[in-house]
């Protein structure tokens, strides 16, 4: 039985994101990674990223990248010409902009819970590593805890206001919040024990990607591996790296 | 570590008579040795006797565990589940034998929010069944059966992080029952449920009776006593080292503590109040509160009843100024002068549902002292103040240097009550004030509220406890589909 109706499995989106980030990190040639970035962003939009959210991310990322661009212009290496400085600053700006844009956009379409559950339910490694299911559910509880922590921090702020603690001292809310986080983790751990968590548990829903997605993920992962090795052998260009690897 | 104080257990002595005995418990005391949990406990290092008599719990019995809050009911359930001493280290002295250690024991704890681990409601409902390795078909059948019974169908696709406390409790209960447990331990399962859901739960419990071994801690004894096959009475917190009975001192009947009446009259006027959590709500169908009108004056107790998720807590947040109305007005007057919303917190005391959120300091003494000295005209040693107000020798009965978070749930609630009283504000808002309280503590809280009414306080209570509501309130309203209905 399937639990989610997403267009793509989060594992596939994660692999695609890494596939896009890698050339961005290692290659300066815009013509190589530009189309890849655009294709990935279109895929994110198709996978359900909202236009409004996308525009907000663009603005935030632009501001961050601009600050790096200005810093590069203000504090250049001493022996560089003006032309070189501008070139370098622009290059860094563009790469940082797209790097951050892809990463943040991916976080809006990747379902972390789906990723964790697909990892937990896959039979690979379950026999050799006995703590896999426990670790997965603790991670899920940690994701759930974010909402709880936000609500608790709101409650603590209300209490501080009503108890007459001045705004300047509200920084101290961090301590009760920390205590709450510890208490919460203890309660969740006990709840997992109380509800009989078991490493050999079955899964009612199917979290594992469908067969086509699995093939795609495998191919992307092979490509990532070859690309990384190629860059390691000959870091100048992606193509040279891949050719080198093939020759090797 | 379990030490048996007598040679043979009752089960061993009467093997042929007690064939269907599942748990054999005798006089029992729990001791947290130095170094475990935290320093404050280790310094205290008291042995707490939780049971005096022998009890045999037979298969498929429904057993009620009762005792004052803080007497060790939750500790006993943790012991049966094996959490103590496996996960929380403690030395247990006395007789305890679980005849079938491999039995499926599931436990539903008091605090519902931290028991859900899966992202969606339907995943959480099958979680316990998955742990038992049920087949897909069986899980599908039981998912339908139990979501139907607990009326959870409309929630199945919801995120678990976005549901109310009562709904959380229902989900954990349904999930545990669906997994076909041998022993089901329920620690105040109805604490967050409204009256209808509670009645439904007891009706279901009656159906389950005889099918499973159920050990339940519940303060609604009128309903549960008729169902129980056996009642386990816990000692009222006997400290062995001191050999002295510990009484509930956090809310005492020494009402000399309330220093005089509030002179100013307060008035809350609510006029056509509507509220929606959706920012772009335009139609009335999106509103959780619709066209509410209410006038309350000092010296009155007003209680608001309603089902889980009906908007009761939202109404309190609106009155306290935490939320702003979408439409309509809330005016709070001190005498003839309306207060600005930013002044509300100086005149209102707001007791939220979760008592732990109220604690900001390391010890009970600091919590009390902060609220006590805030008025500026007070001096004296906090031990003396506490002793004076509660007429007890605090060195013996209450360790004020202890963290408030180490108190039991009921004690935490009573401590927040005391803190609120010491602030001496004119308006008091309570969200579930008697949650987790035994009958004796409930009576004390009710007495305190009555005294506060005599001292001209304006009090608004939100509760599921209808008995308490009708016993002390001047006006009782029921919040139903966003509207207030006058009950009396």
XYZ file of C-alpha atoms in Angstrom:
736
model
C 0.000 0.000 0.000
C 1.417 3.356 -0.984
C 1.235 6.289 1.380
C 2.230 9.293 -0.698
C 1.108 10.595 -4.058
C 4.198 12.682 -4.787
C 5.320 12.880 -8.371
C 8.846 11.836 -7.534
C 10.293 9.922 -4.632
C 12.445 12.085 -2.347
C 15.381 9.754 -2.834
C 15.314 10.496 -6.581
C 15.106 14.255 -5.996
C 18.025 14.051 -3.569
C 20.161 12.198 -6.115
C 19.249 14.707 -8.844
C 20.128 17.594 -6.547
C 23.535 16.139 -5.793
C 24.035 15.486 -9.512
C 23.393 19.166 -10.195
C 25.445 20.474 -7.292
C 28.546 18.541 -8.199
C 29.316 20.296 -11.543
C 28.412 23.595 -9.898
C 31.033 22.992 -7.244
C 33.811 21.719 -9.464
C 33.253 23.271 -12.878
C 33.484 26.940 -13.797
C 31.973 26.533 -17.239
C 28.463 28.002 -17.152
C 27.542 26.336 -20.475
C 28.098 22.952 -18.841
C 26.069 23.329 -15.681
C 23.617 26.103 -16.727
C 21.162 23.860 -18.597
C 21.429 21.263 -15.845
C 20.496 23.831 -13.196
C 17.540 25.087 -15.218
C 16.342 21.546 -15.836
C 16.582 20.703 -12.131
C 14.721 23.843 -11.093
C 11.958 23.083 -13.605
C 11.767 19.607 -12.142
C 11.395 21.055 -8.629
C 8.536 23.252 -9.841
C 6.917 20.250 -11.492
C 7.393 18.231 -8.276
C 5.285 20.724 -6.371
C 7.418 23.713 -5.367
C 5.193 26.794 -5.199
C 6.016 29.777 -7.396
C 5.613 32.150 -4.411
C 8.036 30.147 -2.309
C 10.451 29.970 -5.258
C 10.408 33.749 -5.718
C 11.012 34.278 -1.991
C 13.970 31.891 -2.125
C 15.384 33.769 -5.145
C 15.230 37.093 -3.261
C 16.873 35.677 -0.127
C 19.559 33.864 -2.103
C 20.222 36.945 -4.244
C 20.809 39.043 -1.119
C 23.207 36.486 0.313
C 25.157 36.119 -2.945
C 25.270 39.895 -3.466
C 26.888 40.354 -0.076
C 29.604 37.882 -1.083
C 29.985 39.706 -4.437
C 30.485 43.037 -2.648
C 32.971 41.503 -0.212
C 34.944 40.086 -3.133
C 35.067 43.526 -4.722
C 36.023 45.268 -1.480
C 38.711 42.839 -0.359
C 40.451 41.455 -3.469
C 43.820 39.714 -3.591
C 46.441 42.497 -3.942
C 48.130 41.360 -7.165
C 44.914 41.083 -9.222
C 43.844 43.587 -11.875
C 40.435 45.279 -11.786
C 39.267 43.115 -14.638
C 40.310 39.927 -12.826
C 38.699 41.059 -9.576
C 35.362 41.722 -11.287
C 35.588 38.440 -13.150
C 36.249 36.450 -9.975
C 33.560 38.266 -7.972
C 31.000 37.686 -10.722
C 31.965 34.049 -11.055
C 31.669 33.478 -7.302
C 28.366 35.347 -7.230
C 26.794 33.252 -9.974
C 27.996 29.947 -8.587
C 27.017 30.752 -5.020
C 23.630 32.013 -6.197
C 22.762 28.820 -8.066
C 24.357 26.554 -5.468
C 22.218 28.040 -2.693
C 19.142 28.277 -4.910
C 19.301 24.590 -5.799
C 19.976 23.524 -2.192
C 17.201 25.602 -0.615
C 14.700 24.773 -3.363
C 15.472 21.073 -2.966
C 14.682 21.303 0.745
C 11.130 22.408 -0.133
C 10.422 19.351 -2.297
C 12.404 16.668 -0.487
C 10.257 14.948 2.124
C 12.696 14.112 4.927
C 10.235 11.778 6.600
C 9.803 9.807 3.379
C 13.587 9.594 3.023
C 14.034 8.294 6.578
C 11.202 5.788 6.332
C 12.401 4.483 2.968
C 15.851 4.031 4.502
C 14.384 2.258 7.556
C 12.081 0.004 5.568
C 14.694 -1.050 3.013
C 15.968 -4.477 3.963
C 19.551 -3.566 3.078
C 21.630 -3.405 6.222
C 18.793 -4.327 8.575
C 20.332 -7.686 9.359
C 23.847 -6.382 9.906
C 22.918 -3.220 11.781
C 20.400 -3.914 14.516
C 19.784 -0.285 15.453
C 18.587 0.913 12.029
C 14.842 1.068 12.777
C 15.417 2.650 16.172
C 17.683 5.324 14.697
C 15.126 6.037 11.957
C 12.265 6.545 14.406
C 14.400 8.698 16.686
C 15.162 10.877 13.632
C 11.449 11.074 12.847
C 10.723 12.071 16.418
C 13.403 14.765 16.138
C 11.636 16.186 13.067
C 8.318 16.148 14.964
C 10.049 17.830 17.887
C 10.689 20.956 15.811
C 6.965 21.794 15.862
C 6.757 20.972 19.554
C 9.789 23.131 20.325
C 8.357 26.050 18.381
C 5.065 25.782 20.272
C 6.876 25.440 23.593
C 8.999 28.515 22.882
C 5.785 30.450 22.163
C 4.312 29.225 25.446
C 7.455 30.163 27.380
C 7.387 33.648 25.854
C 3.747 34.041 26.915
C 4.585 32.898 30.452
C 7.532 35.316 30.612
C 5.296 38.148 29.483
C 2.644 37.355 32.075
C 5.214 36.872 34.834
C 6.628 40.296 34.076
C 10.056 39.308 32.797
C 11.495 42.177 30.776
C 12.136 41.813 27.046
C 15.872 42.070 27.574
C 15.855 39.019 29.828
C 13.790 36.895 27.472
C 17.011 35.457 26.134
C 16.829 33.230 29.230
C 13.967 31.334 27.584
C 16.679 29.227 25.957
C 17.298 27.405 29.237
C 13.726 26.205 29.886
C 13.556 25.352 26.193
C 16.679 23.231 26.493
C 15.208 21.478 29.527
C 12.003 20.885 27.551
C 14.006 19.409 24.664
C 15.728 16.966 27.013
C 12.463 16.023 28.719
C 10.782 15.614 25.335
C 13.515 13.312 24.059
C 13.224 11.198 27.197
C 9.447 10.938 26.809
C 9.700 10.005 23.140
C 12.270 7.322 23.948
C 9.948 5.878 26.594
C 6.981 6.094 24.214
C 8.927 4.114 21.602
C 9.652 1.429 24.203
C 6.057 1.510 25.458
C 4.728 1.017 21.923
C 7.026 -1.948 21.428
C 9.478 -0.731 18.785
C 11.103 -3.708 17.137
C 13.956 -4.063 14.646
C 12.081 -6.822 12.817
C 8.960 -4.758 12.402
C 6.888 -4.948 9.258
C 5.828 -1.882 7.263
C 2.217 -1.384 6.282
C 2.973 1.357 3.774
C 5.497 1.114 1.004
C 8.113 3.827 1.366
C 10.622 2.360 -1.084
C 10.830 4.025 -4.539
C 9.102 2.261 -7.453
C 11.229 0.169 -9.805
C 11.763 2.880 -12.477
C 12.803 5.354 -9.811
C 15.183 2.826 -8.319
C 16.857 2.328 -11.710
C 17.113 6.097 -12.205
C 18.581 6.575 -8.718
C 21.118 3.828 -9.338
C 22.211 5.394 -12.639
C 22.491 8.834 -11.110
C 24.536 7.440 -8.259
C 26.914 5.683 -10.686
C 27.298 8.918 -12.612
C 28.055 10.813 -9.394
C 30.674 8.254 -8.485
C 32.348 8.415 -11.915
C 32.214 12.174 -11.952
C 33.844 12.438 -8.537
C 36.563 9.985 -9.466
C 37.104 11.765 -12.804
C 37.481 15.112 -11.131
C 39.866 13.595 -8.627
C 42.089 12.165 -11.407
C 42.015 15.291 -13.593
C 40.387 18.262 -11.913
C 40.540 20.673 -14.917
C 37.302 19.808 -16.642
C 34.513 17.399 -16.148
C 34.889 15.974 -19.628
C 38.636 15.511 -19.276
C 38.108 13.895 -15.924
C 35.569 11.429 -17.276
C 37.749 10.656 -20.339
C 40.747 10.183 -18.092
C 38.816 7.797 -15.948
C 37.671 5.821 -18.994
C 41.251 5.639 -20.325
C 42.493 4.624 -16.926
C 17.220 -4.853 40.388
C 14.379 -6.503 42.244
C 14.921 -7.925 45.648
C 12.357 -10.234 47.053
C 11.735 -9.485 50.680
C 10.001 -12.774 51.384
C 11.114 -16.252 50.354
C 8.328 -17.414 48.034
C 5.924 -15.326 46.044
C 2.230 -15.819 46.586
C 2.068 -17.407 43.130
C 4.628 -20.044 44.095
C 2.904 -20.772 47.379
C -0.511 -21.307 45.831
C 0.486 -22.588 42.392
C -2.606 -24.679 41.820
C -5.041 -22.052 43.050
C -3.685 -19.135 41.041
C -3.141 -20.663 37.639
C -4.285 -17.634 35.747
C -2.252 -15.100 37.729
C -0.250 -12.783 35.504
C 1.335 -10.339 37.925
C 2.166 -10.888 41.563
C 2.981 -7.737 43.514
C 3.608 -7.301 47.186
C 4.831 -4.520 49.459
C 7.042 -2.421 47.207
C 9.279 0.570 47.529
C 11.228 2.457 44.897
C 14.609 4.004 45.495
C 16.606 6.166 43.126
C 20.228 5.661 44.154
C 22.765 8.526 44.214
C 23.930 9.597 40.775
C 20.797 8.666 38.867
C 18.481 11.217 37.229
C 20.097 14.254 38.839
C 21.865 15.662 41.821
C 18.758 16.967 43.507
C 17.230 13.525 43.654
C 20.419 11.883 44.737
C 20.755 14.355 47.581
C 17.257 13.598 48.582
C 17.741 9.858 48.158
C 14.467 8.920 49.709
C 12.831 5.571 49.459
C 9.240 5.902 48.488
C 6.917 3.103 49.469
C 4.233 2.727 46.860
C 2.509 -0.469 47.947
C 1.754 -1.957 51.352
C -0.410 -4.965 50.502
C -0.213 -8.037 48.283
C -2.040 -8.046 44.971
C -2.488 -10.751 42.358
C -3.487 -9.528 38.932
C -5.154 -12.285 36.957
C -5.377 -12.614 33.210
C -8.041 -10.488 31.508
C -8.844 -8.515 34.631
C -9.537 -4.815 34.589
C -7.543 -3.314 37.427
C -7.885 0.237 38.659
C -4.839 1.780 40.323
C -5.707 4.689 42.539
C -3.935 6.965 44.932
C -3.166 10.605 45.483
C -1.196 12.364 42.767
C 2.496 11.826 43.401
C 1.854 8.520 45.167
C 3.616 6.461 42.478
C 0.865 5.316 40.099
C 2.899 6.077 36.984
C 5.953 4.484 38.652
C 3.994 1.263 39.144
C 2.959 1.196 35.484
C 6.566 1.826 34.392
C 7.606 -1.057 36.599
C 5.087 -3.418 35.003
C 6.146 -2.333 31.522
C 9.800 -2.839 32.473
C 10.818 0.757 31.868
C 11.947 0.715 35.499
C 14.633 -0.543 35.989
C 15.597 -1.272 32.335
C 15.453 2.283 30.991
C 15.180 4.374 34.151
C 17.506 2.975 36.760
C 15.992 2.489 40.180
C 16.263 -0.003 42.972
C 13.004 -1.760 43.652
C 12.653 -3.465 46.961
C 9.780 -5.809 47.531
C 7.804 -8.369 45.668
C 7.186 -8.073 41.978
C 6.813 -10.943 39.575
C 5.575 -10.876 36.017
C 4.603 -14.448 35.214
C 4.799 -13.981 31.455
C 7.715 -11.639 30.758
C 7.431 -12.065 26.970
C 3.823 -10.837 26.985
C 2.881 -7.898 24.775
C 2.625 -5.031 27.188
C 1.697 -1.676 25.692
C 1.517 1.502 27.634
C -0.326 4.758 26.996
C 1.266 7.581 28.956
C -0.232 10.646 30.558
C 1.278 13.238 28.218
C -0.111 12.583 24.738
C 2.026 14.999 22.731
C 5.294 13.118 22.990
C 3.870 9.693 22.140
C 3.321 10.148 18.436
C 6.374 9.302 16.383
C 5.145 8.967 12.803
C 4.516 11.833 10.390
C 0.829 11.170 9.681
C -2.078 9.894 11.767
C -2.636 6.728 9.715
C 1.051 5.815 9.912
C 0.923 6.267 13.675
C -2.200 4.146 13.954
C -0.470 1.170 12.351
C 2.882 1.769 14.100
C 2.198 -0.558 17.073
C 0.788 -3.261 14.780
C 3.879 -2.998 12.569
C 6.062 -3.510 15.636
C 4.226 -6.749 16.317
C 4.748 -7.861 12.727
C 1.065 -8.095 11.740
C 0.201 -9.020 8.153
C -0.858 -6.283 5.703
C -4.405 -7.619 5.542
C -4.848 -7.753 9.309
C -3.432 -4.241 9.676
C -5.783 -2.890 6.996
C -8.802 -4.458 8.717
C -7.842 -3.154 12.137
C -6.962 0.287 10.820
C -10.498 0.610 9.452
C -12.081 -0.899 12.570
C -10.285 1.277 15.122
C -10.297 4.530 13.189
C -14.017 3.985 12.818
C -14.526 3.289 16.485
C -12.511 6.256 17.717
C -13.958 8.491 15.007
C -10.557 9.202 13.503
C -11.397 8.805 9.827
C -11.375 12.536 9.137
C -7.896 12.802 10.686
C -6.179 9.937 8.875
C -4.339 12.127 6.350
C -3.459 14.840 8.903
C 0.032 15.505 10.185
C 0.488 14.280 13.761
C 2.166 17.554 14.688
C -1.060 19.470 13.973
C -3.660 17.702 16.092
C -5.067 18.462 19.536
C -4.166 16.720 22.826
C -7.432 14.775 22.939
C -6.945 13.553 19.403
C -3.344 12.516 20.210
C -4.641 10.482 23.159
C -7.252 8.776 20.978
C -4.650 7.862 18.340
C -2.228 6.279 20.839
C -5.115 4.399 22.457
C -6.469 3.151 19.142
C -2.986 2.174 17.995
C -2.283 0.190 21.186
C -5.656 -1.567 21.202
C -5.345 -2.471 17.534
C -2.114 -4.340 18.291
C -4.013 -6.898 20.372
C -2.097 -6.466 23.629
C -1.817 -9.047 26.399
C -1.536 -6.305 28.995
C -2.580 -2.738 28.341
C -1.367 -0.090 30.759
C -3.314 3.159 30.641
C -2.055 6.184 32.536
C -4.958 8.618 32.704
C -6.157 7.860 29.191
C -9.164 10.146 29.444
C -7.376 13.178 30.858
C -7.543 15.151 27.621
C -10.860 13.786 26.359
C -14.131 15.682 26.440
C -17.183 14.168 28.150
C -18.639 12.508 25.048
C -15.316 10.969 24.050
C -14.778 9.863 27.660
C -18.191 8.162 27.825
C -17.460 6.467 24.511
C -14.122 5.307 25.879
C -15.656 3.793 29.017
C -18.285 2.074 26.894
C -15.507 0.596 24.800
C -13.561 -0.382 27.908
C -16.644 -2.299 29.086
C -16.602 -4.182 25.776
C -12.889 -4.966 26.163
C -13.339 -6.206 29.696
C -12.520 -9.885 29.920
C -10.562 -9.879 26.643
C -7.348 -8.200 27.789
C -5.589 -7.514 31.053
C -6.047 -3.785 31.506
C -4.393 -1.810 34.275
C -5.702 1.705 34.360
C -4.910 4.845 36.334
C -7.883 7.177 36.191
C -9.270 9.902 38.392
C -12.839 9.553 37.044
C -13.600 6.892 39.581
C -17.379 7.042 39.391
C -17.318 5.592 35.902
C -14.341 3.281 36.163
C -15.148 1.703 39.549
C -18.188 -0.078 38.157
C -15.977 -1.703 35.518
C -12.999 -2.628 37.691
C -12.476 -6.222 38.851
C -9.826 -5.166 41.311
C -8.605 -1.921 42.844
C -5.009 -1.344 43.842
C -4.668 1.384 46.434
C -1.300 3.037 46.581
C 0.120 4.482 49.769
C -0.232 8.205 50.123
C 3.466 8.846 49.623
C 5.065 7.402 52.737
C 8.693 8.411 53.027
C 10.343 5.443 54.668
C 13.355 7.378 55.904
C 11.155 9.829 57.674
C 8.299 7.539 58.575
C 5.952 10.426 58.204
C 2.882 10.799 56.054
C 3.333 13.327 53.268
C 0.346 15.495 52.659
C -0.537 17.644 49.715
C 0.927 20.891 50.772
C 1.099 22.749 47.511
C -2.501 23.846 47.745
C -3.398 23.943 51.375
C -6.559 24.942 53.128
C -4.737 27.626 55.034
C -6.241 30.466 53.072
C -4.533 33.141 55.101
C -2.232 33.197 52.108
C -4.490 35.457 50.087
C -3.743 38.896 51.350
C -6.917 40.890 51.194
C -9.359 41.457 48.409
C -8.574 43.106 45.086
C -10.019 46.588 45.395
C -10.474 47.381 41.708
C -13.409 45.910 39.824
C -12.614 44.324 36.512
C -14.971 43.732 33.645
C -14.473 41.764 30.449
C -16.782 42.780 27.597
C -16.722 40.646 24.466
C -18.724 42.007 21.564
C -19.377 40.029 18.365
C -16.025 38.299 18.587
C -15.019 36.126 15.643
C -11.710 34.430 15.089
C -10.018 32.364 12.431
C -6.477 30.995 12.280
C -6.538 31.350 8.489
C -5.151 34.754 7.503
C -7.428 35.131 4.499
C -10.615 33.773 6.105
C -13.593 35.494 4.531
C -16.506 33.161 5.103
C -17.928 32.242 8.499
C -17.254 28.556 7.789
C -13.526 29.187 8.298
C -14.044 30.781 11.723
C -13.484 28.728 14.865
C -15.281 31.365 16.966
C -18.311 33.186 15.590
C -20.079 36.298 16.909
C -19.425 35.684 20.605
C -20.922 38.057 23.162
C -19.927 37.841 26.803
C -19.834 40.124 29.845
C -18.064 39.056 33.015
C -17.403 41.070 36.166
C -15.138 40.687 39.192
C -16.265 38.235 41.837
C -17.671 35.808 39.278
C -16.563 32.377 38.130
C -17.429 31.580 34.528
C -16.804 28.120 33.117
C -16.633 27.259 29.445
C -17.203 23.652 28.450
C -16.866 22.165 25.006
C -15.558 19.295 22.945
C -11.909 18.772 22.012
C -10.915 21.281 19.356
C -14.006 23.474 19.825
C -11.887 26.614 20.383
C -11.908 26.959 24.188
C -8.171 27.549 24.550
C -8.313 29.947 21.590
C -10.931 31.991 23.448
C -8.671 32.238 26.508
C -5.765 33.315 24.299
C -7.957 36.018 22.788
C -9.053 37.287 26.206
C -5.472 37.329 27.476
C -4.340 39.296 24.409
C -2.069 36.544 23.078
C -4.188 36.409 19.901
C -5.987 39.272 18.172
C -9.634 38.891 17.103
C -10.360 38.618 13.386
C -13.583 40.561 13.939
C -15.353 42.100 16.935
C -13.951 43.537 20.156
C -12.654 42.482 23.526
C -12.533 45.252 26.092
C -11.136 44.759 29.577
C -11.975 47.509 32.026
C -10.356 48.264 35.350
C -13.054 50.247 37.079
C -14.266 52.529 34.290
C -10.970 52.640 32.405
C -10.457 50.313 29.488
C -7.029 48.664 29.495
C -4.745 48.720 26.487
C -3.892 45.197 25.223
C -0.244 45.639 26.200
C -1.345 46.225 29.810
C -3.292 42.961 30.007
C -0.380 40.922 31.299
C -0.133 43.122 34.411
C -3.731 42.365 35.342
C -4.281 38.857 34.008
C -2.915 35.589 35.273
C -3.064 32.899 32.591
C -2.655 29.238 33.580
C -2.025 27.223 30.448
C -2.843 23.559 29.932
C 0.776 22.436 30.098
C 2.154 23.234 33.587
C 5.786 22.609 32.607
C 5.811 25.696 30.403
C 5.323 27.840 33.519
C 8.607 26.834 35.098
C 11.511 29.125 34.323
C 13.824 28.521 37.270
C 15.861 25.705 38.763
C 13.944 25.111 41.968
C 10.469 25.300 43.469
C 11.728 27.971 45.889
C 12.900 30.238 43.050
C 9.623 29.850 41.178
C 7.587 30.818 44.241
C 9.979 33.525 45.372
C 9.944 35.260 41.989
C 6.166 35.608 41.929
C 5.991 36.431 45.620
C 8.525 39.233 45.629
C 7.362 40.756 42.328
C 4.862 42.961 44.120
C 7.791 44.770 45.725
C 6.306 45.192 49.194
C 7.306 41.793 50.486
C 10.266 40.632 52.461
C 11.328 37.627 54.473
C 12.908 34.260 54.037
C 11.161 32.079 51.439
C 11.174 29.101 53.810
C 9.385 31.198 56.421
C 6.954 32.490 53.829
C 6.224 29.004 52.604
C 5.927 27.728 56.171
C 3.596 30.569 57.076
C 1.375 30.137 54.069
C 1.165 26.382 54.240
C 1.505 25.851 57.934
C 4.032 23.051 57.481
C 7.611 22.444 58.447
C 9.081 22.672 54.962
C 12.377 21.021 55.903
C 10.496 17.815 56.391
C 7.665 17.845 53.923
C 8.642 19.715 50.800
C 12.144 19.950 49.423
C 12.043 23.440 47.960
C 15.450 23.086 46.333
C 14.061 20.369 44.077
C 13.423 21.121 40.415
C 9.706 21.685 39.737
C 10.047 19.428 36.696
C 10.674 16.448 38.976
C 7.234 16.748 40.567
C 4.376 14.526 39.430
C 1.974 15.947 36.805
C -0.644 16.698 39.469
C 1.886 18.388 41.733
C 3.163 20.508 38.845
C -0.352 21.757 38.201
C -0.843 22.627 41.875
C 2.470 24.471 41.974
C 1.450 26.623 38.996
C -1.773 27.345 40.857
C 0.139 28.514 43.896
C 2.392 30.692 41.736
C -0.683 32.268 40.154
C -2.297 32.986 43.511
C 0.844 34.684 44.815
C 0.833 37.119 41.897
C -2.414 38.649 43.201
C -3.839 39.705 39.866
C -7.484 40.644 39.339
C -8.291 38.335 36.430
C -7.454 34.642 36.447
C -7.769 32.404 33.402
C -7.457 28.648 33.892
C -7.069 26.076 31.131
C -7.920 22.627 32.572
C -7.068 23.472 36.223
C -8.004 20.067 37.640
C -6.271 17.919 35.018
C -4.318 15.082 36.691
C -5.735 15.818 40.162
C -7.179 13.299 42.544
C -10.477 14.024 44.286
C -8.866 15.492 47.401
C -6.722 17.906 45.388
C -9.684 18.851 43.196
C -11.652 19.780 46.299
C -8.773 21.934 47.525
C -8.521 23.703 44.199
C -12.271 24.311 44.178
C -12.064 25.711 47.717
C -9.241 27.998 46.619
C -11.272 29.261 43.665
C -14.219 29.991 45.927
C -11.952 31.935 48.281
C -10.572 33.859 45.325
C -14.129 34.720 44.303
C -14.749 36.081 47.786
C -11.663 38.211 47.263
C -13.194 39.787 44.171
C -11.234 37.915 41.515
C -12.690 37.486 38.045
C -12.143 33.845 37.066
C -12.667 32.065 33.759
C -12.235 28.300 33.678
C -11.973 25.991 30.704
C -12.508 22.368 31.608
C -13.901 18.983 30.635
C -14.769 18.335 34.290
C -18.486 19.129 34.265
C -18.992 18.128 37.889
C -16.471 20.714 39.030
C -17.855 23.277 36.594
C -21.403 23.101 37.914
C -20.283 22.979 41.550
C -18.472 26.306 41.587
C -19.477 28.388 38.576
C -21.821 31.355 38.540
C -22.350 30.903 34.807
C -21.566 27.858 32.659
C -21.296 28.195 28.895
C -20.786 25.524 26.305
C -18.768 26.323 23.217
C -20.383 24.519 20.323
C -19.611 25.086 16.636
C -17.938 28.382 17.430
C -20.853 29.797 19.439
C -21.418 30.140 23.175
C -24.530 28.492 24.577
C -25.688 29.441 28.058
C -26.042 26.256 30.114
C -27.543 27.732 33.262
